[in-house]
Amino acid sequence: MATKIPRAIFSNGNSIPMIGLGTWNSPPGAVAQAVKDAIDIGYRHIDCAHAYQNEHEVGDGIAAKTKDGTIKREDVFVTSKLWNTFHRPDLVEGALKVTLKNLKLSFLDLYLMHWPVAYKEGDELFPMRPDGKRYIFSDVDYVDTWKEMEKLVDAGLVKNIGVSNFNSKQIQRVLDVARIKPVCNQIENHAYLHQAKLAAFCAEKGLIVTAYSPLGSPARPWVKKDDIVLLHDPKLKIIADKHGKEPAQILIRYQIQLGHVVIPKSVTKSRIASNFDVFGFELDADDMKQLGALERNERFCPEFAAYGHPHHPFEKEE
């Protein structure tokens, strides 16, 4: 029997599966198969973004599983994100339409503003200054971008809109102008970085938290060999052994029990299946307490090259 995936309910009454397949940093040529494998295993939520530069492969995977009758379009929840070079109001709809074309879809279930920071408009997704250390910024304000996101809902191109990597003050600024409120904030969240104050703020304001890098992003492109590895934490291993589970499964289950949507990434079929096998056990109060105590304020995705931007979410975080 297929696993019944719990769903988080958005403030507008719509819902999202609490586990999805992440596709950031997935190697080219492997993404379509990963999506097909995930859908066969039971995933009904795929998280993607224009900046990952693999949405055409995600689209191929979804199309193959729709064509063979495994799923209908309405069975799968697809999220994408507006990239930082398309914040200027006149570019927002066009950026979405490129994403829809790549994904071979007529609408998205959720569209997020990927970051509150805007970069120089143009063909370069990552426009760098001559020193190669920082991006070239644009002065577009994300609250103006948000008003264009709302029009995408009006047009039936997206069902829900939200934000990603926003701090509490930035969320409040959006709420202050919003005609259609953001339904979620996708943020880095794992046992070394709980962002508890921000998560509580989101809950208070009616935004669901989606946790990215729930395993501590061990394959991030800028990882150094002496960096701390969450999956190797001895206390985590003790909890995993207690339940007869993998450390990754404990970390994914942890996010779900915190009430967060969680999007672990893998292109390996066995791992995609293992990451999904988190509904047959429960962490007890002591497990949750021990995992909470692993907090180190360890941010693995700091977006250093955007430091200095007036809207950088982590420099003057509230």
Short mmCIF file of C-alpha atoms in Angstrom, two decimals:
data_model
loop_
_atom_site.label_atom_id
_atom_site.label_comp_id
_atom_site.label_asym_id
_atom_site.label_seq_id
_atom_site.Cartn_x
_atom_site.Cartn_y
_atom_site.Cartn_z
CA MET A 1 0.00 0.00 0.00
CA ALA A 2 1.30 3.48 -0.87
CA THR A 3 2.57 5.59 2.01
CA LYS A 4 0.10 8.31 2.97
CA ILE A 5 2.19 11.46 3.12
CA PRO A 6 1.15 13.97 5.79
CA ARG A 7 0.46 17.45 4.48
CA ALA A 8 1.02 20.89 5.97
CA ILE A 9 -1.91 23.27 5.59
CA PHE A 10 -1.18 26.75 4.25
CA SER A 11 -2.91 29.81 5.68
CA ASN A 12 -5.06 29.98 2.52
CA GLY A 13 -6.38 26.44 3.05
CA ASN A 14 -4.24 24.80 0.35
CA SER A 15 -1.77 22.10 1.40
CA ILE A 16 1.71 20.77 0.63
CA PRO A 17 3.20 17.27 1.15
CA MET A 18 5.55 17.40 4.15
CA ILE A 19 8.36 15.64 2.30
CA GLY A 20 9.66 16.46 -1.14
CA LEU A 21 12.63 15.76 -3.38
CA GLY A 22 15.20 18.56 -3.41
CA THR A 23 17.05 19.15 -6.70
CA TRP A 24 19.69 21.78 -5.85
CA ASN A 25 23.24 20.79 -6.78
CA SER A 26 22.04 17.54 -8.37
CA PRO A 27 24.49 16.56 -11.14
CA PRO A 28 23.38 17.20 -14.73
CA GLY A 29 22.16 14.09 -16.49
CA ALA A 30 20.96 12.47 -13.25
CA VAL A 31 18.02 14.68 -12.34
CA ALA A 32 15.33 13.29 -14.66
CA GLN A 33 15.98 9.75 -13.41
CA ALA A 34 15.99 10.93 -9.78
CA VAL A 35 12.58 12.55 -10.30
CA LYS A 36 11.21 9.38 -11.93
CA ASP A 37 12.62 7.23 -9.12
CA ALA A 38 11.18 9.55 -6.47
CA ILE A 39 7.71 9.48 -8.01
CA ASP A 40 7.84 5.68 -8.27
CA ILE A 41 8.90 5.48 -4.59
CA GLY A 42 5.94 7.65 -3.57
CA TYR A 43 7.14 11.27 -3.48
CA ARG A 44 4.48 13.71 -4.61
CA HIS A 45 6.41 16.95 -4.08
CA ILE A 46 9.37 18.17 -6.16
CA ASP A 47 11.32 21.30 -5.20
CA CYS A 48 13.20 23.10 -7.95
CA ALA A 49 14.46 26.52 -8.98
CA HIS A 50 15.54 28.35 -12.12
CA ALA A 51 18.98 28.97 -10.61
CA TYR A 52 19.63 25.21 -10.28
CA GLN A 53 19.76 25.11 -14.11
CA ASN A 54 18.19 21.66 -14.25
CA GLU A 55 14.45 22.38 -14.49
CA HIS A 56 14.30 20.94 -18.03
CA GLU A 57 15.44 17.61 -16.55
CA VAL A 58 12.89 17.84 -13.74
CA GLY A 59 10.27 18.49 -16.43
CA ASP A 60 11.39 15.42 -18.37
CA GLY A 61 11.03 13.27 -15.25
CA ILE A 62 7.55 14.54 -14.39
CA ALA A 63 6.43 14.24 -18.02
CA ALA A 64 7.62 10.62 -18.22
CA LYS A 65 5.69 9.64 -15.10
CA THR A 66 2.59 11.50 -16.29
CA LYS A 67 2.79 9.84 -19.69
CA ASP A 68 3.12 6.32 -18.27
CA GLY A 69 0.09 6.87 -16.02
CA THR A 70 1.92 6.77 -12.67
CA ILE A 71 0.65 10.25 -11.81
CA LYS A 72 -1.66 12.94 -13.08
CA ARG A 73 -0.46 16.56 -12.98
CA GLU A 74 -2.66 17.31 -9.97
CA ASP A 75 -1.04 14.45 -8.01
CA VAL A 76 2.36 16.13 -7.80
CA PHE A 77 3.17 19.38 -5.99
CA VAL A 78 5.83 21.38 -7.84
CA THR A 79 7.71 24.32 -6.31
CA SER A 80 10.05 26.67 -8.14
CA LYS A 81 11.74 29.96 -7.33
CA LEU A 82 12.19 33.39 -8.89
CA TRP A 83 15.91 34.07 -9.23
CA ASN A 84 17.61 37.23 -7.99
CA THR A 85 18.33 38.66 -11.46
CA PHE A 86 14.59 38.77 -12.25
CA HIS A 87 13.33 40.87 -9.33
CA ARG A 88 12.59 43.90 -11.48
CA PRO A 89 8.80 44.00 -11.80
CA ASP A 90 8.74 43.82 -15.60
CA LEU A 91 10.85 40.61 -15.55
CA VAL A 92 8.86 38.52 -13.05
CA GLU A 93 6.21 37.01 -15.33
CA GLY A 94 8.71 36.24 -18.06
CA ALA A 95 10.97 34.43 -15.58
CA LEU A 96 8.07 32.28 -14.43
CA LYS A 97 7.13 31.45 -18.02
CA VAL A 98 10.67 30.22 -18.70
CA THR A 99 10.39 27.97 -15.65
CA LEU A 100 6.99 26.66 -16.78
CA LYS A 101 8.35 25.96 -20.25
CA ASN A 102 11.36 24.10 -18.84
CA LEU A 103 9.16 22.10 -16.48
CA LYS A 104 6.62 21.45 -19.28
CA LEU A 105 3.82 22.61 -16.97
CA SER A 106 0.97 25.10 -17.31
CA PHE A 107 1.08 26.16 -13.65
CA LEU A 108 3.15 25.84 -10.45
CA ASP A 109 1.79 24.77 -7.08
CA LEU A 110 4.19 27.14 -5.29
CA TYR A 111 6.45 29.95 -6.48
CA LEU A 112 8.96 31.45 -4.07
CA MET A 113 11.16 34.53 -4.18
CA HIS A 114 14.47 32.69 -3.90
CA TRP A 115 16.28 35.41 -1.90
CA PRO A 116 15.39 38.95 -0.80
CA VAL A 117 18.53 40.23 -2.57
CA ALA A 118 18.36 41.43 -6.19
CA TYR A 119 21.29 41.03 -8.59
CA LYS A 120 22.07 42.92 -11.79
CA GLU A 121 19.54 42.11 -14.49
CA GLY A 122 20.77 40.29 -17.59
CA ASP A 123 21.73 36.88 -18.94
CA GLU A 124 24.26 36.14 -16.18
CA LEU A 125 22.58 34.34 -13.27
CA PHE A 126 25.56 35.08 -11.02
CA PRO A 127 26.92 38.47 -12.21
CA MET A 128 30.25 38.90 -10.45
CA ARG A 129 32.31 42.00 -9.77
CA PRO A 130 35.83 42.08 -11.26
CA ASP A 131 37.28 40.79 -7.97
CA GLY A 132 35.25 37.57 -8.41
CA LYS A 133 34.20 37.67 -4.76
CA ARG A 134 30.88 39.50 -4.77
CA TYR A 135 27.84 39.79 -7.00
CA ILE A 136 26.82 42.96 -8.83
CA PHE A 137 23.67 44.16 -7.11
CA SER A 138 20.43 45.64 -8.35
CA ASP A 139 18.54 48.18 -6.25
CA VAL A 140 15.09 46.61 -6.79
CA ASP A 141 13.14 46.30 -3.54
CA TYR A 142 11.62 42.86 -2.94
CA VAL A 143 8.30 44.40 -1.84
CA ASP A 144 7.86 45.68 -5.41
CA THR A 145 8.74 42.23 -6.72
CA TRP A 146 6.12 40.73 -4.39
CA LYS A 147 3.33 42.74 -6.01
CA GLU A 148 4.22 41.09 -9.33
CA MET A 149 4.23 37.65 -7.70
CA GLU A 150 0.63 38.31 -6.63
CA LYS A 151 -0.37 38.94 -10.25
CA LEU A 152 0.87 35.45 -11.14
CA VAL A 153 -1.75 34.01 -8.78
CA ASP A 154 -4.41 36.24 -10.36
CA ALA A 155 -3.42 34.89 -13.79
CA GLY A 156 -3.72 31.25 -12.66
CA LEU A 157 -0.04 30.60 -13.37
CA VAL A 158 0.76 29.75 -9.74
CA LYS A 159 -1.49 28.49 -6.96
CA ASN A 160 0.53 29.72 -3.98
CA ILE A 161 3.37 32.20 -3.44
CA GLY A 162 5.98 32.46 -0.73
CA VAL A 163 9.52 33.48 0.12
CA SER A 164 12.86 31.81 0.78
CA ASN A 165 15.81 32.91 2.92
CA PHE A 166 13.89 35.90 4.33
CA ASN A 167 14.46 37.06 7.90
CA SER A 168 11.60 38.14 10.17
CA LYS A 169 11.82 41.86 9.39
CA GLN A 170 11.76 41.13 5.68
CA ILE A 171 8.73 38.87 6.04
CA GLN A 172 6.97 41.60 7.99
CA ARG A 173 7.70 44.14 5.25
CA VAL A 174 6.07 41.81 2.72
CA LEU A 175 3.08 41.18 5.00
CA ASP A 176 2.63 44.94 5.40
CA VAL A 177 2.07 45.40 1.65
CA ALA A 178 0.67 41.99 0.71
CA ARG A 179 -2.69 41.57 -0.93
CA ILE A 180 -1.91 37.84 -1.15
CA LYS A 181 0.14 36.71 1.85
CA PRO A 182 3.19 34.46 1.56
CA VAL A 183 2.30 30.91 2.59
CA CYS A 184 5.79 29.73 3.47
CA ASN A 185 9.42 30.63 4.06
CA GLN A 186 11.94 28.10 2.76
CA ILE A 187 15.06 28.30 4.94
CA GLU A 188 18.13 26.31 5.86
CA ASN A 189 17.11 24.21 8.83
CA HIS A 190 18.78 21.25 10.51
CA ALA A 191 19.95 20.12 13.93
CA TYR A 192 22.97 22.47 13.81
CA LEU A 193 20.83 25.46 12.71
CA HIS A 194 17.28 25.58 14.06
CA GLN A 195 16.56 29.27 13.44
CA ALA A 196 14.05 28.83 16.27
CA LYS A 197 13.14 32.52 16.59
CA LEU A 198 12.50 32.81 12.87
CA ALA A 199 10.51 29.56 12.80
CA ALA A 200 8.37 30.80 15.71
CA PHE A 201 7.82 34.11 13.91
CA CYS A 202 6.73 32.28 10.76
CA ALA A 203 4.29 30.15 12.77
CA GLU A 204 2.87 33.25 14.46
CA LYS A 205 2.36 34.96 11.08
CA GLY A 206 0.87 31.89 9.41
CA LEU A 207 3.83 30.86 7.23
CA ILE A 208 4.85 27.22 6.95
CA VAL A 209 8.61 26.57 7.23
CA THR A 210 10.17 24.42 4.52
CA ALA A 211 13.55 23.09 5.63
CA TYR A 212 16.28 22.92 3.01
CA SER A 213 19.66 21.26 3.65
CA PRO A 214 18.08 19.15 6.45
CA LEU A 215 21.11 16.84 6.37
CA GLY A 216 23.60 19.71 6.69
CA SER A 217 24.32 19.96 2.94
CA PRO A 218 27.35 17.59 2.99
CA ALA A 219 27.86 17.87 -0.80
CA ARG A 220 27.68 21.68 -1.04
CA PRO A 221 30.11 22.97 -3.68
CA TRP A 222 32.18 25.05 -1.22
CA VAL A 223 32.62 22.33 1.43
CA LYS A 224 36.14 22.04 2.90
CA LYS A 225 37.62 18.76 4.09
CA ASP A 226 37.86 19.89 7.72
CA ASP A 227 34.29 21.28 7.86
CA ILE A 228 31.96 19.83 10.45
CA VAL A 229 29.65 17.05 9.14
CA LEU A 230 26.24 16.87 10.77
CA LEU A 231 25.59 13.30 9.55
CA HIS A 232 28.68 12.12 11.48
CA ASP A 233 27.61 13.61 14.81
CA PRO A 234 28.04 10.87 17.47
CA LYS A 235 24.90 11.93 19.37
CA LEU A 236 22.88 11.66 16.19
CA LYS A 237 24.29 8.19 15.59
CA ILE A 238 23.17 7.06 19.06
CA ILE A 239 19.58 8.13 18.30
CA ALA A 240 19.73 6.47 14.87
CA ASP A 241 20.99 3.19 16.38
CA LYS A 242 18.25 3.31 19.01
CA HIS A 243 15.59 3.35 16.28
CA GLY A 244 17.44 1.08 13.84
CA LYS A 245 17.51 3.93 11.31
CA GLU A 246 20.08 5.91 9.31
CA PRO A 247 21.21 9.31 10.67
CA ALA A 248 19.66 10.96 7.59
CA GLN A 249 16.28 9.39 8.38
CA ILE A 250 16.44 10.76 11.94
CA LEU A 251 17.18 14.27 10.65
CA ILE A 252 14.31 14.14 8.14
CA ARG A 253 11.88 12.76 10.72
CA TYR A 254 13.03 15.50 13.11
CA GLN A 255 11.97 18.24 10.70
CA ILE A 256 8.57 16.64 10.16
CA GLN A 257 7.98 16.42 13.92
CA LEU A 258 8.97 20.08 14.23
CA GLY A 259 6.08 20.75 11.86
CA HIS A 260 8.32 21.67 8.94
CA VAL A 261 8.08 20.56 5.33
CA VAL A 262 11.40 18.92 4.44
CA ILE A 263 13.14 18.53 1.05
CA PRO A 264 16.18 16.21 1.24
CA LYS A 265 18.18 15.95 -1.98
CA SER A 266 19.64 12.85 -3.58
CA VAL A 267 20.00 11.34 -7.05
CA THR A 268 20.76 7.84 -5.72
CA LYS A 269 17.66 5.64 -5.86
CA SER A 270 18.42 3.74 -2.65
CA ARG A 271 18.95 6.99 -0.76
CA ILE A 272 15.86 8.63 -2.26
CA ALA A 273 13.91 5.59 -0.95
CA SER A 274 15.61 5.65 2.45
CA ASN A 275 14.92 9.38 2.86
CA PHE A 276 11.24 8.70 2.22
CA ASP A 277 11.06 5.84 4.75
CA VAL A 278 10.44 8.09 7.76
CA PHE A 279 6.77 7.47 8.54
CA GLY A 280 6.97 4.13 10.35
CA PHE A 281 8.60 5.41 13.54
CA GLU A 282 8.46 8.39 15.88
CA LEU A 283 11.11 10.30 17.80
CA ASP A 284 10.28 10.51 21.50
CA ALA A 285 10.53 13.60 23.70
CA ASP A 286 14.09 12.74 24.78
CA ASP A 287 15.21 12.31 21.15
CA MET A 288 13.72 15.68 20.26
CA LYS A 289 15.44 17.30 23.25
CA GLN A 290 18.83 15.80 22.34
CA LEU A 291 18.52 16.86 18.71
CA GLY A 292 17.53 20.36 19.82
CA ALA A 293 20.66 20.50 21.98
CA LEU A 294 22.89 19.98 18.91
CA GLU A 295 22.31 23.65 17.95
CA ARG A 296 25.56 25.34 16.87
CA ASN A 297 24.21 28.23 14.76
CA GLU A 298 26.12 26.57 11.91
CA ARG A 299 24.92 28.04 8.61
CA PHE A 300 26.11 25.98 5.63
CA CYS A 301 24.53 28.26 2.98
CA PRO A 302 25.52 31.83 3.96
CA GLU A 303 25.44 33.47 0.49
CA PHE A 304 28.72 35.25 1.24
CA ALA A 305 29.00 36.76 -2.26
CA ALA A 306 25.89 38.86 -1.54
CA TYR A 307 27.30 40.41 1.64
CA GLY A 308 27.02 44.16 1.52
CA HIS A 309 23.62 44.06 -0.16
CA PRO A 310 21.16 46.19 1.86
CA HIS A 311 18.67 43.30 1.78
CA HIS A 312 21.07 40.52 2.73
CA PRO A 313 19.02 38.44 5.18
CA PHE A 314 21.83 37.22 7.45
CA GLU A 315 24.11 40.25 7.95
CA LYS A 316 21.78 42.22 10.18
CA GLU A 317 19.47 39.39 11.05
CA GLU A 318 16.66 40.04 13.48
#
